[in-house]
Amino acid sequence: MSAPVQPPEARVAAEHPEAPGYRAGRTLPLRVEAMRQLRRRRTLLMGGVLAALPFILIIAFAIGGTPDGEDGGGRGGGRINLMDVATESAANFAAVSLFVSAGFLLVIPVALFCGDTVASEASWSSLRYLLAAPVPRVRLLWSKLVVALGFSLAAMVLLPVVALAAGTAAYGWGPLKLPTGGELAAGDTVPRLAIVVAFIFVSQLVTAGLAFWLSTRTDAPLGAVGGAVFLTIVGNVLDAVTALGSWREFLPAHWQFAWADALQPHLEWGGMIKGAAVSVAYALVLFALAFRGFSRKDIVS
């Protein structure tokens, strides 16, 4: 009776056993990857930009005067706009900082960290050496994705933290005046702002997925970052086309400001849950495409 035929990879594994002590799960530790990314100039530059934004807004309010809400932001019924009360307290100032940056500025670090991570290794011709270390492809992508998402979240946390500190110094600590009238006690503002940051992060997972997928498809980091930003802008443009009607609800951009429901006397979860579900669904598909494509890709750089 003849012996069963072994697949090629089984024969290779038998002929070339692993080195003593080698564990695939220990290659490219998250700590090492995080330190590599932290030392990158673009990381420090992005952190500096986000940290400087609250101070730029304070200077703008000081030069232009306190917002008086003359146009009311298009809101009727006596409701107030976030910009109308931006200088009332540190909490209001932090909320305004998130409001003015969530639509575009916070897209940049997500696209940058997730789009540059793999493509930059290819552009430096170091990707094949990482895989020859040997670092398994899934392990490499997983480490880079986790670190990229971690830095993206850190960027989104940095902005409101600096805004709260700068706003406290400039306007004092106090309750959060709500866009719909009334106010939240000062002790409730930090948890509500944390919910806002969490939702913004989840809503940006689509951009992260686009950037990461493109990063595995190209050797040009700028192409991956720029492509993700461009497609995010296209989504915002499509959401502005009211003729699409209810179809816009399938666009992640349609829910990007659903976090305003967290700034209500009674916390509303409906819009944020729908937006998070849409965003996560798109992101999972894009991450799966990135892992599947990279596992079959011929790495030559």
PDB file of C-alpha atoms in Angstrom:
ATOM      1  CA  MET A   1       0.000   0.000   0.000  1.00  0.00           C
ATOM      2  CA  SER A   2       1.561   3.296  -1.085  1.00  0.00           C
ATOM      3  CA  ALA A   3       2.152   6.144   1.353  1.00  0.00           C
ATOM      4  CA  PRO A   4      -0.183   9.136   1.133  1.00  0.00           C
ATOM      5  CA  VAL A   5       1.063  12.026  -0.970  1.00  0.00           C
ATOM      6  CA  GLN A   6       2.035  15.049   1.117  1.00  0.00           C
ATOM      7  CA  PRO A   7       1.257  18.567  -0.060  1.00  0.00           C
ATOM      8  CA  PRO A   8       4.290  20.665  -1.065  1.00  0.00           C
ATOM      9  CA  GLU A   9       4.162  22.864   2.022  1.00  0.00           C
ATOM     10  CA  ALA A  10       4.176  19.792   4.281  1.00  0.00           C
ATOM     11  CA  ARG A  11       7.272  18.420   2.532  1.00  0.00           C
ATOM     12  CA  VAL A  12       9.026  21.778   2.847  1.00  0.00           C
ATOM     13  CA  ALA A  13       8.167  21.967   6.537  1.00  0.00           C
ATOM     14  CA  ALA A  14       9.547  18.470   7.069  1.00  0.00           C
ATOM     15  CA  GLU A  15      12.771  19.254   5.225  1.00  0.00           C
ATOM     16  CA  HIS A  16      13.261  22.627   6.946  1.00  0.00           C
ATOM     17  CA  PRO A  17      12.113  22.411  10.565  1.00  0.00           C
ATOM     18  CA  GLU A  18      11.735  25.615  12.552  1.00  0.00           C
ATOM     19  CA  ALA A  19      14.732  26.953  14.432  1.00  0.00           C
ATOM     20  CA  PRO A  20      14.773  26.141  18.151  1.00  0.00           C
ATOM     21  CA  GLY A  21      12.809  28.732  20.114  1.00  0.00           C
ATOM     22  CA  TYR A  22      11.119  30.233  17.060  1.00  0.00           C
ATOM     23  CA  ARG A  23       7.499  31.270  17.633  1.00  0.00           C
ATOM     24  CA  ALA A  24       5.589  32.989  14.850  1.00  0.00           C
ATOM     25  CA  GLY A  25       3.450  34.848  17.394  1.00  0.00           C
ATOM     26  CA  ARG A  26       6.520  36.463  18.925  1.00  0.00           C
ATOM     27  CA  THR A  27       7.750  38.058  15.722  1.00  0.00           C
ATOM     28  CA  LEU A  28       7.353  41.808  15.230  1.00  0.00           C
ATOM     29  CA  PRO A  29       6.000  42.528  18.745  1.00  0.00           C
ATOM     30  CA  LEU A  30       3.479  45.336  19.046  1.00  0.00           C
ATOM     31  CA  ARG A  31       5.858  47.229  21.332  1.00  0.00           C
ATOM     32  CA  VAL A  32       8.596  47.205  18.705  1.00  0.00           C
ATOM     33  CA  GLU A  33       6.245  48.276  15.917  1.00  0.00           C
ATOM     34  CA  ALA A  34       4.752  51.013  18.103  1.00  0.00           C
ATOM     35  CA  MET A  35       8.187  52.450  18.908  1.00  0.00           C
ATOM     36  CA  ARG A  36       9.125  52.383  15.229  1.00  0.00           C
ATOM     37  CA  GLN A  37       6.001  54.317  14.311  1.00  0.00           C
ATOM     38  CA  LEU A  38       6.303  56.703  17.260  1.00  0.00           C
ATOM     39  CA  ARG A  39       9.736  57.835  16.122  1.00  0.00           C
ATOM     40  CA  ARG A  40       8.492  58.636  12.629  1.00  0.00           C
ATOM     41  CA  ARG A  41       8.536  62.334  11.783  1.00  0.00           C
ATOM     42  CA  ARG A  42       4.991  62.238  10.419  1.00  0.00           C
ATOM     43  CA  THR A  43       3.738  60.906  13.769  1.00  0.00           C
ATOM     44  CA  LEU A  44       5.301  63.779  15.690  1.00  0.00           C
ATOM     45  CA  LEU A  45       4.098  66.301  13.116  1.00  0.00           C
ATOM     46  CA  MET A  46       0.506  65.046  13.251  1.00  0.00           C
ATOM     47  CA  GLY A  47       0.550  65.093  17.041  1.00  0.00           C
ATOM     48  CA  GLY A  48       1.816  68.673  16.986  1.00  0.00           C
ATOM     49  CA  VAL A  49      -0.908  69.785  14.575  1.00  0.00           C
ATOM     50  CA  LEU A  50      -3.701  68.262  16.661  1.00  0.00           C
ATOM     51  CA  ALA A  51      -2.277  69.666  19.891  1.00  0.00           C
ATOM     52  CA  ALA A  52      -1.992  73.128  18.338  1.00  0.00           C
ATOM     53  CA  LEU A  53      -5.581  73.256  17.020  1.00  0.00           C
ATOM     54  CA  PRO A  54      -7.253  74.214  20.339  1.00  0.00           C
ATOM     55  CA  PHE A  55      -4.810  77.094  20.811  1.00  0.00           C
ATOM     56  CA  ILE A  56      -5.475  78.281  17.255  1.00  0.00           C
ATOM     57  CA  LEU A  57      -9.212  78.283  18.016  1.00  0.00           C
ATOM     58  CA  ILE A  58      -8.666  80.232  21.243  1.00  0.00           C
ATOM     59  CA  ILE A  59      -6.685  82.848  19.319  1.00  0.00           C
ATOM     60  CA  ALA A  60      -9.383  82.963  16.634  1.00  0.00           C
ATOM     61  CA  PHE A  61     -12.112  83.541  19.235  1.00  0.00           C
ATOM     62  CA  ALA A  62      -9.983  86.204  20.928  1.00  0.00           C
ATOM     63  CA  ILE A  63      -9.447  88.046  17.640  1.00  0.00           C
ATOM     64  CA  GLY A  64     -12.917  87.578  16.199  1.00  0.00           C
ATOM     65  CA  GLY A  65     -14.840  88.049  19.429  1.00  0.00           C
ATOM     66  CA  THR A  66     -17.098  85.712  21.356  1.00  0.00           C
ATOM     67  CA  PRO A  67     -19.508  83.784  19.105  1.00  0.00           C
ATOM     68  CA  ASP A  68     -22.922  85.394  19.417  1.00  0.00           C
ATOM     69  CA  GLY A  69     -24.918  82.972  17.266  1.00  0.00           C
ATOM     70  CA  GLU A  70     -26.503  85.700  15.112  1.00  0.00           C
ATOM     71  CA  ASP A  71     -27.120  83.247  12.312  1.00  0.00           C
ATOM     72  CA  GLY A  72     -28.220  80.554  14.745  1.00  0.00           C
ATOM     73  CA  GLY A  73     -26.546  77.926  12.585  1.00  0.00           C
ATOM     74  CA  GLY A  74     -29.814  77.507  10.701  1.00  0.00           C
ATOM     75  CA  ARG A  75     -31.517  76.078  13.783  1.00  0.00           C
ATOM     76  CA  GLY A  76     -35.012  77.187  14.657  1.00  0.00           C
ATOM     77  CA  GLY A  77     -37.176  76.872  17.700  1.00  0.00           C
ATOM     78  CA  GLY A  78     -34.791  78.777  19.964  1.00  0.00           C
ATOM     79  CA  ARG A  79     -32.167  76.046  19.855  1.00  0.00           C
ATOM     80  CA  ILE A  80     -28.539  77.026  20.270  1.00  0.00           C
ATOM     81  CA  ASN A  81     -25.615  76.062  18.081  1.00  0.00           C
ATOM     82  CA  LEU A  82     -22.448  74.523  19.507  1.00  0.00           C
ATOM     83  CA  MET A  83     -20.473  77.445  18.100  1.00  0.00           C
ATOM     84  CA  ASP A  84     -22.735  79.883  19.933  1.00  0.00           C
ATOM     85  CA  VAL A  85     -21.535  78.609  23.307  1.00  0.00           C
ATOM     86  CA  ALA A  86     -17.978  77.632  22.397  1.00  0.00           C
ATOM     87  CA  THR A  87     -16.434  79.888  25.031  1.00  0.00           C
ATOM     88  CA  GLU A  88     -18.875  79.158  27.846  1.00  0.00           C
ATOM     89  CA  SER A  89     -16.748  76.424  29.417  1.00  0.00           C
ATOM     90  CA  ALA A  90     -13.906  74.018  28.759  1.00  0.00           C
ATOM     91  CA  ALA A  91     -16.410  71.270  27.943  1.00  0.00           C
ATOM     92  CA  ASN A  92     -18.125  73.392  25.300  1.00  0.00           C
ATOM     93  CA  PHE A  93     -14.766  74.340  23.850  1.00  0.00           C
ATOM     94  CA  ALA A  94     -13.720  70.671  23.629  1.00  0.00           C
ATOM     95  CA  ALA A  95     -17.014  69.791  21.914  1.00  0.00           C
ATOM     96  CA  VAL A  96     -16.499  72.577  19.382  1.00  0.00           C
ATOM     97  CA  SER A  97     -12.931  71.403  18.748  1.00  0.00           C
ATOM     98  CA  LEU A  98     -14.279  67.958  17.893  1.00  0.00           C
ATOM     99  CA  PHE A  99     -17.061  69.433  15.780  1.00  0.00           C
ATOM    100  CA  VAL A 100     -14.748  71.482  13.556  1.00  0.00           C
ATOM    101  CA  SER A 101     -12.253  68.655  13.109  1.00  0.00           C
ATOM    102  CA  ALA A 102     -14.369  65.495  12.880  1.00  0.00           C
ATOM    103  CA  GLY A 103     -15.440  66.043   9.274  1.00  0.00           C
ATOM    104  CA  PHE A 104     -11.951  66.264   7.758  1.00  0.00           C
ATOM    105  CA  LEU A 105      -8.997  66.944  10.076  1.00  0.00           C
ATOM    106  CA  LEU A 106      -9.394  63.722  12.058  1.00  0.00           C
ATOM    107  CA  VAL A 107      -9.611  61.816   8.789  1.00  0.00           C
ATOM    108  CA  ILE A 108      -5.983  62.725   8.043  1.00  0.00           C
ATOM    109  CA  PRO A 109      -4.263  60.879  10.930  1.00  0.00           C
ATOM    110  CA  VAL A 110      -6.381  57.767  10.345  1.00  0.00           C
ATOM    111  CA  ALA A 111      -5.520  57.714   6.643  1.00  0.00           C
ATOM    112  CA  LEU A 112      -1.894  58.534   7.406  1.00  0.00           C
ATOM    113  CA  PHE A 113      -1.277  55.910  10.071  1.00  0.00           C
ATOM    114  CA  CYS A 114      -3.207  53.132   8.292  1.00  0.00           C
ATOM    115  CA  GLY A 115      -2.218  53.999   4.727  1.00  0.00           C
ATOM    116  CA  ASP A 116       1.480  54.582   5.304  1.00  0.00           C
ATOM    117  CA  THR A 117       2.193  51.544   7.464  1.00  0.00           C
ATOM    118  CA  VAL A 118       2.700  48.778   4.860  1.00  0.00           C
ATOM    119  CA  ALA A 119       3.321  50.878   1.747  1.00  0.00           C
ATOM    120  CA  SER A 120       6.191  52.718   3.430  1.00  0.00           C
ATOM    121  CA  GLU A 121       7.970  49.409   4.100  1.00  0.00           C
ATOM    122  CA  ALA A 122       7.578  48.536   0.422  1.00  0.00           C
ATOM    123  CA  SER A 123       8.865  51.944  -0.680  1.00  0.00           C
ATOM    124  CA  TRP A 124      11.944  51.501   1.537  1.00  0.00           C
ATOM    125  CA  SER A 125      12.476  47.981   0.097  1.00  0.00           C
ATOM    126  CA  SER A 126      12.389  46.608   3.642  1.00  0.00           C
ATOM    127  CA  LEU A 127       9.122  44.666   3.404  1.00  0.00           C
ATOM    128  CA  ARG A 128      10.690  41.539   1.923  1.00  0.00           C
ATOM    129  CA  TYR A 129      13.372  41.564   4.609  1.00  0.00           C
ATOM    130  CA  LEU A 130      10.721  41.662   7.321  1.00  0.00           C
ATOM    131  CA  LEU A 131       9.044  38.638   5.759  1.00  0.00           C
ATOM    132  CA  ALA A 132      12.409  36.886   5.466  1.00  0.00           C
ATOM    133  CA  ALA A 133      13.077  37.393   9.198  1.00  0.00           C
ATOM    134  CA  PRO A 134      10.765  35.381   9.069  1.00  0.00           C
ATOM    135  CA  VAL A 135       7.643  37.310  10.072  1.00  0.00           C
ATOM    136  CA  PRO A 136       4.448  35.579   8.884  1.00  0.00           C
ATOM    137  CA  ARG A 137       2.381  37.773   6.614  1.00  0.00           C
ATOM    138  CA  VAL A 138      -0.714  37.619   8.795  1.00  0.00           C
ATOM    139  CA  ARG A 139       1.369  38.498  11.849  1.00  0.00           C
ATOM    140  CA  LEU A 140       2.978  41.431  10.043  1.00  0.00           C
ATOM    141  CA  LEU A 141      -0.349  42.857   8.905  1.00  0.00           C
ATOM    142  CA  TRP A 142      -1.966  42.270  12.288  1.00  0.00           C
ATOM    143  CA  SER A 143       0.839  44.064  14.170  1.00  0.00           C
ATOM    144  CA  LYS A 144       0.818  47.006  11.789  1.00  0.00           C
ATOM    145  CA  LEU A 145      -2.979  47.302  11.793  1.00  0.00           C
ATOM    146  CA  VAL A 146      -3.282  47.206  15.586  1.00  0.00           C
ATOM    147  CA  VAL A 147      -0.563  49.827  16.010  1.00  0.00           C
ATOM    148  CA  ALA A 148      -2.036  52.028  13.269  1.00  0.00           C
ATOM    149  CA  LEU A 149      -5.492  51.914  14.855  1.00  0.00           C
ATOM    150  CA  GLY A 150      -3.945  52.581  18.253  1.00  0.00           C
ATOM    151  CA  PHE A 151      -2.191  55.702  16.989  1.00  0.00           C
ATOM    152  CA  SER A 152      -5.393  56.813  15.249  1.00  0.00           C
ATOM    153  CA  LEU A 153      -7.312  56.510  18.510  1.00  0.00           C
ATOM    154  CA  ALA A 154      -4.540  58.327  20.367  1.00  0.00           C
ATOM    155  CA  ALA A 155      -4.793  61.196  17.888  1.00  0.00           C
ATOM    156  CA  MET A 156      -8.540  61.476  18.497  1.00  0.00           C
ATOM    157  CA  VAL A 157      -8.053  61.409  22.273  1.00  0.00           C
ATOM    158  CA  LEU A 158      -5.247  63.958  22.155  1.00  0.00           C
ATOM    159  CA  LEU A 159      -7.410  66.674  20.623  1.00  0.00           C
ATOM    160  CA  PRO A 160     -10.191  66.838  23.271  1.00  0.00           C
ATOM    161  CA  VAL A 161      -7.712  66.328  26.128  1.00  0.00           C
ATOM    162  CA  VAL A 162      -5.666  69.339  25.019  1.00  0.00           C
ATOM    163  CA  ALA A 163      -8.882  71.252  24.328  1.00  0.00           C
ATOM    164  CA  LEU A 164     -10.165  70.574  27.845  1.00  0.00           C
ATOM    165  CA  ALA A 165      -6.875  71.697  29.382  1.00  0.00           C
ATOM    166  CA  ALA A 166      -6.595  74.813  27.210  1.00  0.00           C
ATOM    167  CA  GLY A 167     -10.313  75.558  27.573  1.00  0.00           C
ATOM    168  CA  THR A 168     -10.116  75.320  31.358  1.00  0.00           C
ATOM    169  CA  ALA A 169      -7.295  77.842  31.386  1.00  0.00           C
ATOM    170  CA  ALA A 170      -9.042  80.176  28.941  1.00  0.00           C
ATOM    171  CA  TYR A 171     -12.734  79.847  29.860  1.00  0.00           C
ATOM    172  CA  GLY A 172     -12.875  77.934  33.116  1.00  0.00           C
ATOM    173  CA  TRP A 173     -14.445  74.615  34.061  1.00  0.00           C
ATOM    174  CA  GLY A 174     -18.206  74.423  34.032  1.00  0.00           C
ATOM    175  CA  PRO A 175     -21.288  72.621  32.769  1.00  0.00           C
ATOM    176  CA  LEU A 176     -21.750  71.743  29.117  1.00  0.00           C
ATOM    177  CA  LYS A 177     -24.450  73.846  27.472  1.00  0.00           C
ATOM    178  CA  LEU A 178     -26.352  71.673  25.029  1.00  0.00           C
ATOM    179  CA  PRO A 179     -27.255  72.482  21.415  1.00  0.00           C
ATOM    180  CA  THR A 180     -30.888  71.748  22.241  1.00  0.00           C
ATOM    181  CA  GLY A 181     -30.958  73.956  25.309  1.00  0.00           C
ATOM    182  CA  GLY A 182     -30.291  73.158  28.945  1.00  0.00           C
ATOM    183  CA  GLU A 183     -26.979  71.912  30.218  1.00  0.00           C
ATOM    184  CA  LEU A 184     -25.110  68.890  31.503  1.00  0.00           C
ATOM    185  CA  ALA A 185     -23.448  68.931  34.885  1.00  0.00           C
ATOM    186  CA  ALA A 186     -19.697  69.325  34.803  1.00  0.00           C
ATOM    187  CA  GLY A 187     -19.268  65.815  36.172  1.00  0.00           C
ATOM    188  CA  ASP A 188     -21.200  64.313  33.263  1.00  0.00           C
ATOM    189  CA  THR A 189     -19.304  66.066  30.497  1.00  0.00           C
ATOM    190  CA  VAL A 190     -16.185  63.872  30.407  1.00  0.00           C
ATOM    191  CA  PRO A 191     -18.149  60.597  29.990  1.00  0.00           C
ATOM    192  CA  ARG A 192     -20.277  62.178  27.250  1.00  0.00           C
ATOM    193  CA  LEU A 193     -17.196  63.486  25.444  1.00  0.00           C
ATOM    194  CA  ALA A 194     -15.633  60.022  25.760  1.00  0.00           C
ATOM    195  CA  ILE A 195     -18.687  58.579  23.988  1.00  0.00           C
ATOM    196  CA  VAL A 196     -18.275  61.202  21.261  1.00  0.00           C
ATOM    197  CA  VAL A 197     -14.613  60.274  20.748  1.00  0.00           C
ATOM    198  CA  ALA A 198     -15.444  56.564  20.709  1.00  0.00           C
ATOM    199  CA  PHE A 199     -18.095  57.057  18.039  1.00  0.00           C
ATOM    200  CA  ILE A 200     -15.832  59.242  15.898  1.00  0.00           C
ATOM    201  CA  PHE A 201     -13.181  56.521  16.073  1.00  0.00           C
ATOM    202  CA  VAL A 202     -15.644  53.816  15.033  1.00  0.00           C
ATOM    203  CA  SER A 203     -17.013  55.987  12.234  1.00  0.00           C
ATOM    204  CA  GLN A 204     -13.467  56.453  10.897  1.00  0.00           C
ATOM    205  CA  LEU A 205     -12.885  52.701  10.630  1.00  0.00           C
ATOM    206  CA  VAL A 206     -14.056  52.935   7.011  1.00  0.00           C
ATOM    207  CA  THR A 207     -11.241  55.354   6.223  1.00  0.00           C
ATOM    208  CA  ALA A 208      -8.856  53.089   8.133  1.00  0.00           C
ATOM    209  CA  GLY A 209     -10.005  50.095   6.094  1.00  0.00           C
ATOM    210  CA  LEU A 210      -9.642  51.943   2.803  1.00  0.00           C
ATOM    211  CA  ALA A 211      -6.184  53.219   3.693  1.00  0.00           C
ATOM    212  CA  PHE A 212      -4.960  49.856   4.965  1.00  0.00           C
ATOM    213  CA  TRP A 213      -6.270  47.972   1.935  1.00  0.00           C
ATOM    214  CA  LEU A 214      -4.664  50.471  -0.438  1.00  0.00           C
ATOM    215  CA  SER A 215      -1.435  50.249   1.576  1.00  0.00           C
ATOM    216  CA  THR A 216      -1.234  46.533   0.780  1.00  0.00           C
ATOM    217  CA  ARG A 217      -1.905  47.171  -2.906  1.00  0.00           C
ATOM    218  CA  THR A 218       0.672  49.871  -3.666  1.00  0.00           C
ATOM    219  CA  ASP A 219       4.293  50.701  -2.927  1.00  0.00           C
ATOM    220  CA  ALA A 220       3.506  54.432  -2.799  1.00  0.00           C
ATOM    221  CA  PRO A 221       2.491  55.600   0.707  1.00  0.00           C
ATOM    222  CA  LEU A 222       1.155  58.889  -0.633  1.00  0.00           C
ATOM    223  CA  GLY A 223      -1.109  56.990  -3.019  1.00  0.00           C
ATOM    224  CA  ALA A 224      -2.609  54.931  -0.207  1.00  0.00           C
ATOM    225  CA  VAL A 225      -3.106  57.924   2.090  1.00  0.00           C
ATOM    226  CA  GLY A 226      -4.382  60.206  -0.656  1.00  0.00           C
ATOM    227  CA  GLY A 227      -6.658  57.520  -2.070  1.00  0.00           C
ATOM    228  CA  ALA A 228      -8.317  56.939   1.293  1.00  0.00           C
ATOM    229  CA  VAL A 229      -8.829  60.661   1.861  1.00  0.00           C
ATOM    230  CA  PHE A 230     -10.194  61.101  -1.668  1.00  0.00           C
ATOM    231  CA  LEU A 231     -12.699  58.262  -1.321  1.00  0.00           C
ATOM    232  CA  THR A 232     -13.788  59.628   2.070  1.00  0.00           C
ATOM    233  CA  ILE A 233     -14.426  63.012   0.455  1.00  0.00           C
ATOM    234  CA  VAL A 234     -16.396  61.307  -2.318  1.00  0.00           C
ATOM    235  CA  GLY A 235     -18.575  59.705   0.349  1.00  0.00           C
ATOM    236  CA  ASN A 236     -19.236  63.116   1.905  1.00  0.00           C
ATOM    237  CA  VAL A 237     -20.166  64.532  -1.500  1.00  0.00           C
ATOM    238  CA  LEU A 238     -22.577  61.676  -2.201  1.00  0.00           C
ATOM    239  CA  ASP A 239     -24.196  62.160   1.189  1.00  0.00           C
ATOM    240  CA  ALA A 240     -24.909  65.770   0.215  1.00  0.00           C
ATOM    241  CA  VAL A 241     -26.905  64.587  -2.813  1.00  0.00           C
ATOM    242  CA  THR A 242     -30.394  64.607  -1.326  1.00  0.00           C
ATOM    243  CA  ALA A 243     -31.803  62.998  -4.471  1.00  0.00           C
ATOM    244  CA  LEU A 244     -30.354  59.710  -3.229  1.00  0.00           C
ATOM    245  CA  GLY A 245     -32.960  59.728  -0.491  1.00  0.00           C
ATOM    246  CA  SER A 246     -32.784  56.797   1.912  1.00  0.00           C
ATOM    247  CA  TRP A 247     -29.842  55.302   0.011  1.00  0.00           C
ATOM    248  CA  ARG A 248     -27.645  57.799   1.832  1.00  0.00           C
ATOM    249  CA  GLU A 249     -28.175  55.810   5.018  1.00  0.00           C
ATOM    250  CA  PHE A 250     -25.843  53.171   3.586  1.00  0.00           C
ATOM    251  CA  LEU A 251     -23.048  55.757   3.388  1.00  0.00           C
ATOM    252  CA  PRO A 252     -20.794  56.010   6.461  1.00  0.00           C
ATOM    253  CA  ALA A 253     -20.582  59.762   5.909  1.00  0.00           C
ATOM    254  CA  HIS A 254     -24.321  60.073   6.521  1.00  0.00           C
ATOM    255  CA  TRP A 255     -23.798  59.218  10.206  1.00  0.00           C
ATOM    256  CA  GLN A 256     -20.538  61.029  10.903  1.00  0.00           C
ATOM    257  CA  PHE A 257     -22.200  63.639  13.142  1.00  0.00           C
ATOM    258  CA  ALA A 258     -24.578  61.240  14.878  1.00  0.00           C
ATOM    259  CA  TRP A 259     -22.411  61.775  17.956  1.00  0.00           C
ATOM    260  CA  ALA A 260     -24.415  64.959  18.548  1.00  0.00           C
ATOM    261  CA  ASP A 261     -27.016  62.620  20.080  1.00  0.00           C
ATOM    262  CA  ALA A 262     -24.571  62.118  22.955  1.00  0.00           C
ATOM    263  CA  LEU A 263     -24.891  65.818  23.763  1.00  0.00           C
ATOM    264  CA  GLN A 264     -28.546  65.607  24.739  1.00  0.00           C
ATOM    265  CA  PRO A 265     -30.188  65.740  28.189  1.00  0.00           C
ATOM    266  CA  HIS A 266     -31.194  62.110  27.619  1.00  0.00           C
ATOM    267  CA  LEU A 267     -28.552  60.112  25.776  1.00  0.00           C
ATOM    268  CA  GLU A 268     -29.803  58.873  22.395  1.00  0.00           C
ATOM    269  CA  TRP A 269     -28.126  55.782  20.941  1.00  0.00           C
ATOM    270  CA  GLY A 270     -30.193  55.143  17.791  1.00  0.00           C
ATOM    271  CA  GLY A 271     -28.206  57.141  15.249  1.00  0.00           C
ATOM    272  CA  MET A 272     -24.842  56.159  16.699  1.00  0.00           C
ATOM    273  CA  ILE A 273     -25.706  52.459  16.642  1.00  0.00           C
ATOM    274  CA  LYS A 274     -26.792  52.638  12.994  1.00  0.00           C
ATOM    275  CA  GLY A 275     -23.712  54.621  12.037  1.00  0.00           C
ATOM    276  CA  ALA A 276     -21.387  52.267  13.909  1.00  0.00           C
ATOM    277  CA  ALA A 277     -22.985  49.225  12.254  1.00  0.00           C
ATOM    278  CA  VAL A 278     -22.525  50.684   8.758  1.00  0.00           C
ATOM    279  CA  SER A 279     -18.943  51.699   9.460  1.00  0.00           C
ATOM    280  CA  VAL A 280     -17.916  48.384  11.013  1.00  0.00           C
ATOM    281  CA  ALA A 281     -19.504  46.412   8.172  1.00  0.00           C
ATOM    282  CA  TYR A 282     -17.535  48.308   5.515  1.00  0.00           C
ATOM    283  CA  ALA A 283     -14.343  48.153   7.580  1.00  0.00           C
ATOM    284  CA  LEU A 284     -14.500  44.380   8.091  1.00  0.00           C
ATOM    285  CA  VAL A 285     -14.850  43.814   4.353  1.00  0.00           C
ATOM    286  CA  LEU A 286     -11.920  46.123   3.590  1.00  0.00           C
ATOM    287  CA  PHE A 287      -9.675  44.583   6.250  1.00  0.00           C
ATOM    288  CA  ALA A 288     -10.533  41.103   4.940  1.00  0.00           C
ATOM    289  CA  LEU A 289      -9.624  42.177   1.401  1.00  0.00           C
ATOM    290  CA  ALA A 290      -6.318  43.573   2.671  1.00  0.00           C
ATOM    291  CA  PHE A 291      -5.360  40.328   4.452  1.00  0.00           C
ATOM    292  CA  ARG A 292      -6.532  38.129   1.577  1.00  0.00           C
ATOM    293  CA  GLY A 293      -4.751  40.133  -1.098  1.00  0.00           C
ATOM    294  CA  PHE A 294      -1.515  40.485   0.848  1.00  0.00           C
ATOM    295  CA  SER A 295      -1.361  36.758   1.610  1.00  0.00           C
ATOM    296  CA  ARG A 296      -1.222  36.065  -2.152  1.00  0.00           C
ATOM    297  CA  LYS A 297       0.855  39.043  -3.192  1.00  0.00           C
ATOM    298  CA  ASP A 298       4.293  38.579  -4.754  1.00  0.00           C
ATOM    299  CA  ILE A 299       6.529  40.750  -2.564  1.00  0.00           C
ATOM    300  CA  VAL A 300       9.412  42.129  -4.653  1.00  0.00           C
ATOM    301  CA  SER A 301      10.288  45.242  -2.639  1.00  0.00           C
TER     302      SER A 301
END
